[in-house]
Coordinates of C-alpha atoms in Angstrom, one line a residue:
Chain Y
X1 CA 52.0 -0.9 -40.3
X2 CA 49.4 -3.7 -40.5
X3 CA 47.2 -3.7 -43.5
X4 CA 43.5 -3.9 -42.8
X5 CA 40.8 -4.7 -45.3
X6 CA 37.3 -3.5 -44.8
X7 CA 34.5 -5.0 -46.9
X8 CA 31.6 -2.7 -47.6
X9 CA 28.7 -4.1 -49.6
X10 CA 26.5 -1.8 -51.7
X11 CA 26.6 1.4 -49.6
X12 CA 24.3 3.3 -52.0
X13 CA 24.4 7.1 -51.7
X14 CA 25.9 7.3 -48.2
X15 CA 27.7 5.0 -45.7
X16 CA 25.7 3.4 -42.9
X17 CA 26.8 4.1 -39.3
X18 CA 28.0 0.5 -39.0
X19 CA 30.3 1.0 -42.0
X20 CA 31.7 4.2 -40.4
X21 CA 32.4 2.1 -37.2
X22 CA 34.3 -0.4 -39.3
X23 CA 36.4 2.3 -40.9
X24 CA 37.1 3.9 -37.5
X25 CA 38.2 0.6 -36.0
X26 CA 40.3 -0.3 -39.1
X27 CA 42.3 3.0 -38.7
X28 CA 43.1 2.1 -35.1
X29 CA 44.6 -1.2 -36.2
X30 CA 46.7 -0.1 -39.2
X31 CA 46.4 1.2 -42.8
X32 CA 42.9 0.6 -44.2
X33 CA 41.8 -0.5 -47.7
X34 CA 38.2 -0.8 -48.6
X35 CA 36.9 -3.7 -50.7
X36 CA 33.7 -2.3 -52.2
X37 CA 30.9 -4.1 -53.9
X38 CA 28.5 -1.9 -55.9
X39 CA 28.5 1.7 -57.1
X40 CA 30.9 4.2 -55.6
X41 CA 28.8 7.3 -55.1
X42 CA 30.6 10.7 -54.8
X43 CA 29.5 11.1 -51.2
X44 CA 30.8 7.7 -50.3
X45 CA 34.1 8.4 -52.0
X46 CA 34.4 11.6 -50.0
X47 CA 33.6 9.8 -46.7
X48 CA 36.3 7.2 -47.5
X49 CA 38.8 10.0 -47.8
X50 CA 37.6 11.7 -44.7
X51 CA 38.0 8.4 -42.8
X52 CA 41.6 7.9 -43.9
X53 CA 41.1 5.1 -46.3
X54 CA 44.3 4.4 -48.2
X55 CA 42.9 2.6 -51.2
X56 CA 39.6 1.4 -52.7
X57 CA 39.3 -2.0 -54.4
X58 CA 36.5 -2.9 -56.7
X59 CA 35.5 -6.3 -58.2
X60 CA 36.2 -7.2 -61.9
X61 CA 32.6 -8.5 -62.2
X62 CA 29.3 -6.7 -61.7
X63 CA 27.0 -9.7 -60.9
X64 CA 28.1 -10.5 -57.3
X65 CA 24.6 -9.6 -56.0
X66 CA 23.0 -12.3 -58.2
X67 CA 24.5 -15.2 -56.1
X68 CA 24.5 -16.2 -52.4
X69 CA 27.8 -15.2 -50.8
X70 CA 30.3 -17.6 -52.4
X71 CA 31.4 -15.2 -55.2
X72 CA 31.5 -12.3 -52.7
X73 CA 33.7 -14.4 -50.4
X74 CA 36.0 -15.2 -53.4
X75 CA 36.2 -11.4 -54.1
X76 CA 36.9 -10.4 -50.5
X77 CA 39.6 -13.1 -50.2
X78 CA 41.3 -12.0 -53.4
X79 CA 41.0 -8.4 -52.2
X80 CA 42.7 -9.3 -48.9
X81 CA 45.6 -10.9 -50.8
X82 CA 45.9 -7.8 -53.1
X83 CA 46.0 -5.5 -50.1
X84 CA 48.3 -7.8 -48.1
X85 CA 45.8 -7.6 -45.3
X86 CA 46.6 -9.1 -41.9
X87 CA 43.1 -8.2 -40.7
X88 CA 39.8 -8.4 -42.6
X89 CA 36.8 -6.6 -41.1
X90 CA 33.2 -7.1 -42.0
X91 CA 29.9 -6.2 -40.5
X92 CA 28.1 -8.7 -38.2
X93 CA 25.0 -9.2 -40.4
X94 CA 24.1 -12.8 -41.2
X95 CA 25.6 -12.2 -44.7
X96 CA 28.7 -10.5 -43.3
X97 CA 29.3 -13.5 -41.1
X98 CA 28.8 -16.0 -43.9
X99 CA 31.2 -14.1 -46.2
X100 CA 33.7 -14.1 -43.3
X101 CA 33.2 -17.8 -42.8
X102 CA 34.1 -18.6 -46.4
X103 CA 36.9 -16.0 -46.6
X104 CA 38.4 -17.7 -43.5
X105 CA 38.6 -21.1 -45.3
X106 CA 40.0 -19.4 -48.5
X107 CA 42.7 -17.6 -46.6
X108 CA 43.4 -20.3 -43.9
X109 CA 42.4 -17.6 -41.5
X110 CA 40.7 -17.7 -38.1
X111 CA 37.3 -16.1 -38.0
X112 CA 35.8 -14.4 -34.9
X113 CA 32.2 -13.1 -35.1
X114 CA 30.2 -10.8 -32.8
X115 CA 33.3 -8.7 -32.0
X116 CA 32.7 -5.6 -29.9
X117 CA 36.3 -4.4 -29.6
X118 CA 39.8 -5.2 -31.0
X119 CA 43.1 -4.5 -29.2
X120 CA 46.1 -3.2 -31.3
X121 CA 47.6 -6.7 -31.2
X122 CA 44.5 -8.2 -32.9
X123 CA 42.9 -9.7 -29.8
X124 CA 39.1 -9.5 -30.2
X125 CA 36.6 -9.2 -27.5
X126 CA 33.1 -10.7 -27.6
X127 CA 30.5 -12.1 -25.3
X128 CA 29.3 -15.7 -25.4
X129 CA 26.5 -17.9 -24.1
X130 CA 23.9 -15.2 -24.3
X131 CA 26.0 -12.5 -22.7
X132 CA 26.9 -14.5 -19.7
X133 CA 30.7 -14.5 -20.4
X134 CA 33.0 -11.9 -21.8
X135 CA 35.9 -13.5 -23.7
X136 CA 39.0 -12.4 -25.4
X137 CA 39.9 -14.4 -28.6
X138 CA 42.8 -14.4 -31.0
X139 CA 43.4 -16.0 -34.3
X140 CA 46.7 -18.0 -34.5
X141 CA 46.8 -17.6 -38.2
X142 CA 48.7 -15.0 -40.3
X143 CA 45.4 -13.3 -41.3
X144 CA 42.4 -12.8 -39.0
X145 CA 38.8 -12.2 -40.1
X146 CA 36.6 -10.3 -37.7
X147 CA 32.9 -9.3 -37.9
X148 CA 32.1 -6.3 -35.8
X149 CA 28.8 -5.8 -34.0
X150 CA 27.2 -2.4 -34.6
X151 CA 27.1 0.3 -31.9
X152 CA 30.4 -0.5 -30.3
X153 CA 32.7 2.0 -31.9
X154 CA 32.2 5.8 -32.1
X155 CA 32.6 6.8 -35.7
X156 CA 35.4 9.4 -36.0
X157 CA 36.9 10.9 -39.2
X158 CA 40.7 10.7 -39.5
X159 CA 42.9 13.6 -38.3
X160 CA 43.9 14.2 -41.9
X161 CA 42.0 13.1 -44.9
X162 CA 43.5 10.9 -47.6
X163 CA 43.2 10.7 -51.4
X164 CA 42.5 7.0 -51.9
X165 CA 43.3 5.5 -55.3
X166 CA 41.1 2.8 -56.8
X167 CA 42.1 -0.6 -58.3
X168 CA 40.2 -3.6 -59.7
X169 CA 40.5 -7.0 -58.2
X170 CA 40.0 -10.1 -60.4
X171 CA 37.2 -12.2 -58.9
X172 CA 38.2 -15.9 -59.0
X173 CA 35.5 -18.2 -60.5
X174 CA 33.5 -20.1 -58.0
X175 CA 32.6 -23.8 -58.6
X176 CA 29.0 -23.6 -57.5
X177 CA 26.8 -21.0 -56.0
X178 CA 23.1 -20.6 -55.4
X179 CA 21.5 -18.1 -57.8
X180 CA 19.1 -15.5 -56.6
X181 CA 16.2 -15.7 -59.1
X182 CA 13.8 -13.2 -57.5
X183 CA 14.1 -10.4 -55.0
X184 CA 11.2 -8.5 -53.5
X185 CA 12.1 -5.4 -51.6
X186 CA 10.0 -5.1 -48.4
X187 CA 8.2 -1.8 -47.8
X188 CA 10.6 0.4 -46.0
X189 CA 9.3 1.2 -42.5
X190 CA 11.5 4.3 -42.2
X191 CA 12.7 2.9 -38.8
X192 CA 16.3 1.9 -38.2
X193 CA 17.4 -1.7 -38.7
X194 CA 16.9 -3.8 -35.6
X195 CA 20.4 -5.2 -35.4
X196 CA 22.2 -1.9 -35.5
X197 CA 19.6 0.4 -33.9
X198 CA 20.7 2.6 -31.0
X199 CA 17.3 2.1 -29.3
X200 CA 15.0 -0.9 -29.5
X201 CA 11.4 -1.0 -28.3
X202 CA 10.2 -4.6 -28.2
X203 CA 6.7 -6.0 -27.5
X204 CA 5.6 -9.4 -26.4
X205 CA 2.5 -11.4 -25.4
X206 CA 1.3 -8.6 -23.2
X207 CA 0.6 -6.5 -26.3
X208 CA -2.4 -8.7 -26.9
X209 CA -2.3 -8.3 -30.7
X210 CA -1.9 -4.6 -30.8
X211 CA 1.6 -3.3 -31.6
X212 CA 0.4 0.3 -32.1
X213 CA 1.7 1.5 -28.7
X214 CA 5.1 -0.1 -29.3
X215 CA 5.4 1.5 -32.7
X216 CA 4.3 4.9 -31.4
X217 CA 6.9 4.9 -28.7
X218 CA 9.6 3.6 -31.1
X219 CA 8.8 6.4 -33.5
X220 CA 8.9 9.0 -30.7
X221 CA 12.4 7.7 -29.8
X222 CA 13.7 7.1 -33.4
X223 CA 13.9 3.4 -32.4
X224 CA 13.6 0.1 -34.1
X225 CA 10.7 -2.3 -33.2
X226 CA 11.4 -5.7 -31.9
X227 CA 9.2 -8.6 -30.6
X228 CA 9.3 -11.8 -28.6
X229 CA 8.8 -15.1 -30.3
X230 CA 5.3 -15.3 -28.8
X231 CA 4.3 -12.1 -30.6
X232 CA 5.8 -13.1 -34.0
X233 CA 4.4 -16.6 -33.8
X234 CA 1.0 -15.1 -33.1
X235 CA 1.4 -13.1 -36.3
X236 CA 1.1 -9.7 -34.6
X237 CA 4.3 -8.6 -36.2
X238 CA 6.7 -9.8 -38.9
X239 CA 9.1 -12.6 -37.9
X240 CA 12.0 -10.2 -38.8
X241 CA 11.3 -8.4 -35.6
X242 CA 12.1 -11.3 -33.4
X243 CA 14.7 -10.8 -30.7
X244 CA 16.1 -13.7 -28.7
X245 CA 17.8 -17.0 -28.9
X246 CA 16.3 -18.0 -32.3
X247 CA 15.9 -14.5 -33.5
X248 CA 18.2 -11.5 -33.5
X249 CA 20.6 -10.6 -30.8
X250 CA 20.7 -6.9 -30.2
X251 CA 22.9 -4.7 -28.1
X252 CA 21.5 -1.2 -28.3
X253 CA 22.2 1.7 -25.9
X254 CA 18.6 1.3 -24.7
X255 CA 16.2 -1.7 -24.8
X256 CA 12.6 -1.1 -23.8
X257 CA 10.8 -4.4 -23.2
X258 CA 7.0 -4.1 -23.2
X259 CA 4.7 -6.9 -22.2
X260 CA 7.5 -9.5 -22.4
X261 CA 7.9 -11.8 -19.4
X262 CA 11.7 -12.2 -20.0
X263 CA 12.0 -16.0 -20.1
X264 CA 15.7 -17.0 -20.5
X265 CA 15.6 -17.2 -24.3
X266 CA 14.2 -13.6 -24.5
X267 CA 16.8 -12.4 -22.0
X268 CA 19.4 -14.0 -24.2
X269 CA 18.7 -11.6 -27.1
X270 CA 19.0 -8.4 -25.1
X271 CA 21.3 -9.1 -22.2
X272 CA 24.1 -7.0 -23.6
X273 CA 22.0 -3.9 -24.1
X274 CA 23.5 -1.0 -22.1
X275 CA 20.2 0.1 -20.4
X276 CA 17.1 -2.1 -20.1
X277 CA 13.7 -0.7 -19.3
X278 CA 10.8 -3.1 -18.7
X279 CA 7.1 -2.5 -18.6
X280 CA 4.9 -5.4 -17.5
X281 CA 1.6 -5.9 -15.5
X282 CA 3.0 -9.0 -13.8
X283 CA 5.3 -8.0 -10.9
X284 CA 6.8 -11.6 -10.9
X285 CA 8.1 -11.3 -14.5
X286 CA 11.7 -12.4 -14.7
X287 CA 12.5 -9.4 -16.8
X288 CA 12.4 -7.2 -13.7
X289 CA 15.5 -9.1 -12.4
X290 CA 17.6 -7.5 -15.1
X291 CA 15.9 -4.2 -15.8
X292 CA 17.6 -1.0 -14.9
X293 CA 14.2 0.7 -14.7
X294 CA 11.1 -1.4 -14.3
X295 CA 7.5 -0.4 -14.3
X296 CA 4.8 -2.6 -13.0
X297 CA 1.9 -1.4 -15.0
X298 CA -0.3 -1.7 -18.1
X299 CA 1.6 -1.2 -21.4
X300 CA -1.5 0.4 -22.9
X301 CA -1.3 3.2 -20.3
X302 CA 2.4 3.6 -19.9
X303 CA 3.6 3.4 -23.5
X304 CA 1.3 6.1 -25.0
X305 CA 1.9 8.4 -22.0
X306 CA 5.6 8.1 -22.5
X307 CA 5.4 8.6 -26.2
X308 CA 3.2 11.8 -25.7
X309 CA 5.7 13.1 -23.1
X310 CA 8.7 12.6 -25.4
X311 CA 6.9 14.4 -28.2
X312 CA 6.0 17.3 -25.8
X313 CA 9.6 17.6 -24.6
X314 CA 11.1 17.4 -28.0
X315 CA 8.7 20.2 -29.0
Chain M
X1 CA 17.7 -39.1 -52.0
X2 CA 20.5 -39.2 -49.5
X3 CA 20.2 -36.4 -46.9
X4 CA 22.7 -35.8 -44.1
X5 CA 21.4 -33.7 -41.2
X6 CA 23.9 -32.2 -38.9
X7 CA 22.7 -32.4 -35.3
X8 CA 24.4 -31.0 -32.3
X9 CA 24.2 -31.9 -28.6
X10 CA 24.2 -28.5 -26.8
X11 CA 23.6 -27.3 -23.3
X12 CA 19.9 -26.7 -22.6
X13 CA 19.4 -22.9 -23.0
X14 CA 16.6 -23.1 -20.4
X15 CA 19.3 -23.3 -17.7
X16 CA 22.4 -21.2 -16.9
X17 CA 25.3 -22.3 -19.2
X18 CA 29.0 -22.4 -18.3
X19 CA 32.4 -22.5 -19.9
X20 CA 34.9 -25.0 -18.7
X21 CA 38.0 -23.8 -16.9
X22 CA 39.9 -23.7 -20.2
X23 CA 37.5 -21.0 -21.4
X24 CA 37.5 -22.7 -24.8
X25 CA 34.9 -25.4 -24.3
X26 CA 31.3 -25.4 -23.1
X27 CA 30.2 -27.5 -20.1
X28 CA 27.9 -30.1 -21.7
X29 CA 26.1 -31.4 -18.7
X30 CA 22.3 -31.0 -19.1
X31 CA 22.7 -31.1 -22.9
X32 CA 19.9 -31.8 -25.5
X33 CA 19.5 -31.9 -29.2
X34 CA 19.9 -28.3 -30.3
X35 CA 16.4 -26.9 -30.7
X36 CA 17.3 -25.3 -34.1
X37 CA 18.5 -28.6 -35.5
X38 CA 15.0 -30.1 -35.1
X39 CA 13.8 -27.9 -37.9
X40 CA 16.6 -29.2 -40.1
X41 CA 15.7 -32.8 -39.3
X42 CA 12.0 -32.2 -39.9
X43 CA 12.8 -30.6 -43.3
X44 CA 14.9 -33.7 -44.3
X45 CA 12.1 -36.1 -43.1
X46 CA 9.5 -34.2 -45.2
X47 CA 11.7 -34.3 -48.3
X48 CA 12.3 -38.0 -47.8
X49 CA 8.6 -38.8 -47.1
X50 CA 7.5 -36.9 -50.2
X51 CA 9.6 -39.3 -52.2
X52 CA 8.2 -42.5 -50.7
X53 CA 10.4 -42.6 -47.6
X54 CA 12.9 -45.2 -46.7
X55 CA 11.0 -47.9 -48.6
X56 CA 11.8 -46.0 -51.8
X57 CA 15.5 -45.8 -50.8
X58 CA 15.5 -42.3 -49.3
X59 CA 18.0 -42.0 -46.5
X60 CA 18.1 -39.4 -43.7
X61 CA 21.4 -39.7 -41.9
X62 CA 21.7 -37.8 -38.6
X63 CA 25.4 -36.9 -38.1
X64 CA 26.7 -35.5 -34.8
X65 CA 30.2 -34.6 -33.9
X66 CA 31.0 -34.5 -30.2
X67 CA 32.0 -36.4 -27.1
X68 CA 30.3 -39.6 -25.9
X69 CA 27.1 -37.7 -24.8
X70 CA 26.5 -36.4 -28.3
X71 CA 25.1 -39.8 -29.3
X72 CA 22.0 -38.6 -27.5
X73 CA 21.4 -36.0 -30.2
X74 CA 21.6 -38.9 -32.8
X75 CA 19.3 -41.1 -30.8
X76 CA 16.7 -38.3 -30.6
X77 CA 17.0 -37.8 -34.3
X78 CA 16.4 -41.6 -34.9
X79 CA 13.3 -41.4 -32.7
X80 CA 12.0 -38.5 -34.8
X81 CA 12.4 -40.6 -37.9
X82 CA 16.0 -40.4 -39.3
X83 CA 16.9 -43.7 -40.9
X84 CA 20.5 -43.9 -39.8
X85 CA 22.8 -42.3 -37.2
X86 CA 26.4 -41.4 -37.3
X87 CA 28.4 -40.3 -34.3
X88 CA 31.8 -38.7 -35.1
X89 CA 33.8 -38.8 -31.9
X90 CA 37.4 -38.6 -31.0
X91 CA 39.3 -37.2 -28.1
X92 CA 41.4 -35.1 -30.5
X93 CA 38.2 -33.2 -31.6
X94 CA 37.8 -31.4 -28.2
X95 CA 38.2 -27.6 -28.5
X96 CA 37.6 -27.5 -32.3
X97 CA 36.7 -24.0 -33.5
X98 CA 34.4 -23.5 -36.6
X99 CA 37.2 -24.0 -39.0
X100 CA 38.3 -27.3 -37.4
X101 CA 34.7 -28.5 -37.0
X102 CA 33.9 -27.8 -40.6
X103 CA 37.1 -29.7 -41.7
X104 CA 36.1 -32.8 -39.7
X105 CA 32.4 -32.6 -40.8
X106 CA 33.4 -32.2 -44.5
X107 CA 35.6 -35.3 -44.2
X108 CA 32.7 -37.2 -42.5
X109 CA 30.2 -36.1 -45.2
X110 CA 32.7 -37.3 -47.9
X111 CA 33.0 -40.6 -46.1
X112 CA 29.3 -41.1 -46.3
X113 CA 29.5 -41.2 -50.1
X114 CA 27.3 -39.4 -52.7
X115 CA 25.1 -37.1 -50.6
X116 CA 22.4 -35.0 -52.3
X117 CA 21.8 -32.6 -49.5
X118 CA 23.4 -31.5 -46.2
X119 CA 20.8 -29.8 -44.0
X120 CA 21.7 -27.9 -40.8
X121 CA 20.0 -25.5 -38.4
X122 CA 20.5 -21.8 -38.8
X123 CA 23.0 -21.7 -35.9
X124 CA 23.9 -23.9 -32.9
X125 CA 22.4 -22.6 -29.7
X126 CA 25.8 -22.8 -27.9
X127 CA 28.4 -21.2 -30.2
X128 CA 25.8 -19.2 -32.2
X129 CA 28.4 -18.2 -34.8
X130 CA 26.5 -19.6 -37.9
X131 CA 29.9 -20.2 -39.4
X132 CA 29.9 -23.9 -39.9
X133 CA 27.3 -24.3 -42.7
X134 CA 29.1 -21.7 -44.9
X135 CA 32.6 -23.2 -44.1
X136 CA 31.3 -26.7 -44.8
X137 CA 30.0 -25.6 -48.2
X138 CA 33.3 -23.8 -49.0
X139 CA 35.3 -26.9 -48.1
X140 CA 33.0 -29.3 -50.1
X141 CA 32.9 -26.9 -53.0
X142 CA 29.1 -26.9 -52.9
X143 CA 26.5 -24.2 -53.2
X144 CA 25.2 -23.0 -49.9
X145 CA 21.6 -21.9 -49.3
X146 CA 21.4 -20.4 -45.8
X147 CA 18.5 -19.3 -43.7
X148 CA 15.9 -21.1 -45.9
X149 CA 12.4 -20.5 -44.7
X150 CA 11.0 -22.8 -47.4
X151 CA 12.7 -25.6 -49.3
X152 CA 11.6 -27.6 -52.4
X153 CA 13.6 -30.1 -54.4
X154 CA 12.6 -30.9 -57.9
X155 CA 14.8 -33.2 -59.9
X156 CA 18.4 -32.1 -59.4
X157 CA 17.6 -28.6 -58.2
X158 CA 16.5 -27.0 -55.0
X159 CA 14.4 -23.8 -54.6
X160 CA 14.3 -21.9 -51.3
X161 CA 13.0 -18.7 -50.0
X162 CA 15.0 -16.5 -47.7
X163 CA 13.7 -13.5 -45.7
X164 CA 16.1 -10.8 -44.9
X165 CA 15.3 -7.4 -43.2
X166 CA 14.8 -5.4 -46.3
X167 CA 14.0 -8.1 -48.9
X168 CA 12.8 -11.6 -49.6
X169 CA 14.7 -13.7 -52.0
X170 CA 14.0 -16.8 -54.0
X171 CA 17.1 -18.8 -54.7
X172 CA 17.9 -21.8 -56.8
X173 CA 20.9 -24.2 -56.7
X174 CA 21.9 -27.5 -58.2
X175 CA 22.3 -30.5 -56.0
X176 CA 24.3 -31.5 -54.1
X177 CA 24.1 -28.5 -51.8
X178 CA 24.4 -27.4 -48.2
X179 CA 21.2 -25.8 -46.8
X180 CA 20.6 -24.2 -43.4
X181 CA 17.0 -23.7 -42.4
X182 CA 15.3 -21.2 -40.0
X183 CA 12.7 -21.9 -37.3
X184 CA 10.1 -20.7 -39.7
X185 CA 10.3 -23.6 -42.2
X186 CA 8.2 -26.1 -40.4
X187 CA 6.9 -27.4 -37.1
X188 CA 9.1 -30.3 -35.9
X189 CA 7.4 -33.5 -34.9
X190 CA 7.6 -35.0 -31.5
X191 CA 8.9 -38.6 -31.4
X192 CA 5.9 -40.9 -30.8
X193 CA 5.9 -44.3 -29.1
X194 CA 6.3 -46.1 -32.5
X195 CA 9.2 -43.9 -33.4
X196 CA 10.9 -44.5 -30.0
X197 CA 10.6 -48.3 -30.4
X198 CA 11.7 -48.2 -34.0
X199 CA 14.8 -46.2 -33.1
X200 CA 16.0 -49.0 -30.9
X201 CA 16.4 -51.2 -34.0
X202 CA 18.3 -48.5 -36.0
X203 CA 22.0 -48.6 -36.1
X204 CA 24.4 -45.9 -35.1
X205 CA 27.8 -45.9 -36.7
X206 CA 30.6 -44.5 -34.7
X207 CA 33.4 -42.9 -36.7
X208 CA 36.9 -41.9 -35.4
X209 CA 39.2 -39.4 -37.1
X210 CA 41.2 -42.3 -38.5
X211 CA 38.0 -43.6 -40.2
X212 CA 37.5 -40.3 -42.1
X213 CA 41.2 -39.7 -42.9
X214 CA 41.7 -36.7 -40.7
X215 CA 44.9 -36.2 -38.6
X216 CA 44.5 -35.3 -35.0
X217 CA 46.6 -32.2 -35.5
X218 CA 44.1 -30.8 -38.1
X219 CA 41.3 -30.5 -35.5
X220 CA 40.8 -29.8 -31.8
X221 CA 42.9 -27.2 -30.0
X222 CA 45.8 -28.0 -32.3
X223 CA 44.0 -27.5 -35.5
X224 CA 41.9 -24.5 -34.6
X225 CA 42.7 -21.2 -36.0
X226 CA 41.2 -19.2 -33.1
X227 CA 41.5 -19.6 -29.4
X228 CA 40.0 -18.0 -26.3
X229 CA 42.8 -16.2 -24.4
X230 CA 40.6 -15.0 -21.5
X231 CA 37.0 -15.7 -20.3
X232 CA 35.3 -13.9 -17.5
X233 CA 31.8 -14.5 -16.3
X234 CA 29.8 -11.4 -16.6
X235 CA 28.5 -10.1 -13.4
X236 CA 24.8 -10.9 -13.5
X237 CA 22.6 -7.9 -14.3
X238 CA 20.9 -6.7 -11.1
X239 CA 17.5 -5.2 -10.8
X240 CA 17.5 -1.4 -10.8
X241 CA 14.6 0.8 -9.8
X242 CA 11.2 -0.9 -9.9
X243 CA 8.0 1.3 -9.6
X244 CA 4.3 0.6 -9.8
X245 CA 2.3 2.7 -12.1
X246 CA 0.2 5.3 -10.3
X247 CA -0.9 7.0 -13.4
X248 CA 2.3 8.8 -14.2
X249 CA 4.7 6.0 -14.9
X250 CA 5.1 7.0 -18.6
X251 CA 6.3 10.4 -17.4
X252 CA 8.7 8.9 -14.9
X253 CA 10.0 6.7 -17.7
X254 CA 10.8 9.7 -19.7
X255 CA 12.5 11.4 -16.7
X256 CA 14.6 8.2 -16.4
X257 CA 15.6 8.3 -20.1
X258 CA 16.4 12.0 -19.8
X259 CA 18.6 11.4 -16.8
X260 CA 20.4 8.7 -18.7
X261 CA 20.8 11.0 -21.7
X262 CA 18.9 8.6 -23.9
X263 CA 16.4 11.0 -25.3

């Protein structure tokens, strides 16, 4: 059976849904080992068992978080060798992709990012050129390194739980790495992360400086808040919220676009969403060409009405 | 300071973009300098200018790997103010994945001698994998500072700020280093008339694989570690139901979400 290594970085008290997706996919490909960085909380250990993890590896050093990716990559590569892994799975965050990039060089392994599905033979599926093509890709190397986009696998515990043992992996020294000298936590919004949210409500130029209605609808739906570049450049909302060619690419179950015209760069960031809803005053907006449900109307009327209706129905 | 900026000639994202019949390469008609690379070039120019510019011996070398047309990305970089251009081109490079690309670029950077900084954009706007800066750093054994939204160099050290979803970080690294910058770092300049005229007098060095000591089998389709086995154009999304608000569109929206089981 193929050995699959899953890298999980600082899970804290419980595993994120995207981590559960990685563990579920890993089990479909072979026997899974987790390379963990950070503390192993009891709840997390229990979840690993529930998801059929065969073993848990931990790094020999505690300071991986003090540097930018190079030492983490050295650890993951060493863990892959320890586990005899043919497939290494990571999340598709910017950091996950960079660790994957360096692990690929260290292991002479092909790296495929933005993966949405993997066949039993290791063929990975992804979309390219802003969602205009679906491709199947395969690494020709002995080991493949894949980063999985969130929301593409349904988390499922194993049929029978395991009792994974733990072992320590010696982290090789890295020649040079950037050191993180200061870290400021941002105030938690309580909303889901944009990149792995199931629902995204995004606002654009049409919000005219007021993101209140977008946030209200997002909170009624338990959604993340996104924005077009015009809105982030205008300073109406943090740059982290930007969706599109130069921002984040999202592929949620539902994407609600409010006051965004849908120029091609904006479409690029949301094209792979399962359902797209658009609200815009301008009937000529290109976003209506790709919306499953479009409303020609004022965002300041439609959004608050929808938010109130959702609250009413949810009781 | 000697700064190398990686610039890529990519299909203009304003238009529909296509894969070639092989599924492994992008149709490069209608290509331009990748928008995200302009921020990298601007960052390099500002660092050089703050140190007295080219008169004080600061070099900003625009390096592009790609077919004949890729020289246009180098030319645009020279117009913006890069001091030199390098075009790495060889038929054997066609079809290179990130691993093969980073191998060739690492060899080209080594060929350029003692480089203080390699600056790149946060991603190319065609492949969008963001793999190359990290792979280049790994191959060159250099620290990487990715997604920098500010960048300062003082003596032999650089300081940068990175903004992630849940935290902001300040990072420090010794030079030489590989840095990728976001579109928040600066406002790239437009080439002016003077710059366009000056660019005509600047030299562009063309390098082949033999010049940088790379074997054809290490790059291109032969040297890539991944390949596309199938590519299908996604059917274009079609418009669904479009309604005009008559005072109850918010409720109709919720009806739609309920019907789609999205509530």
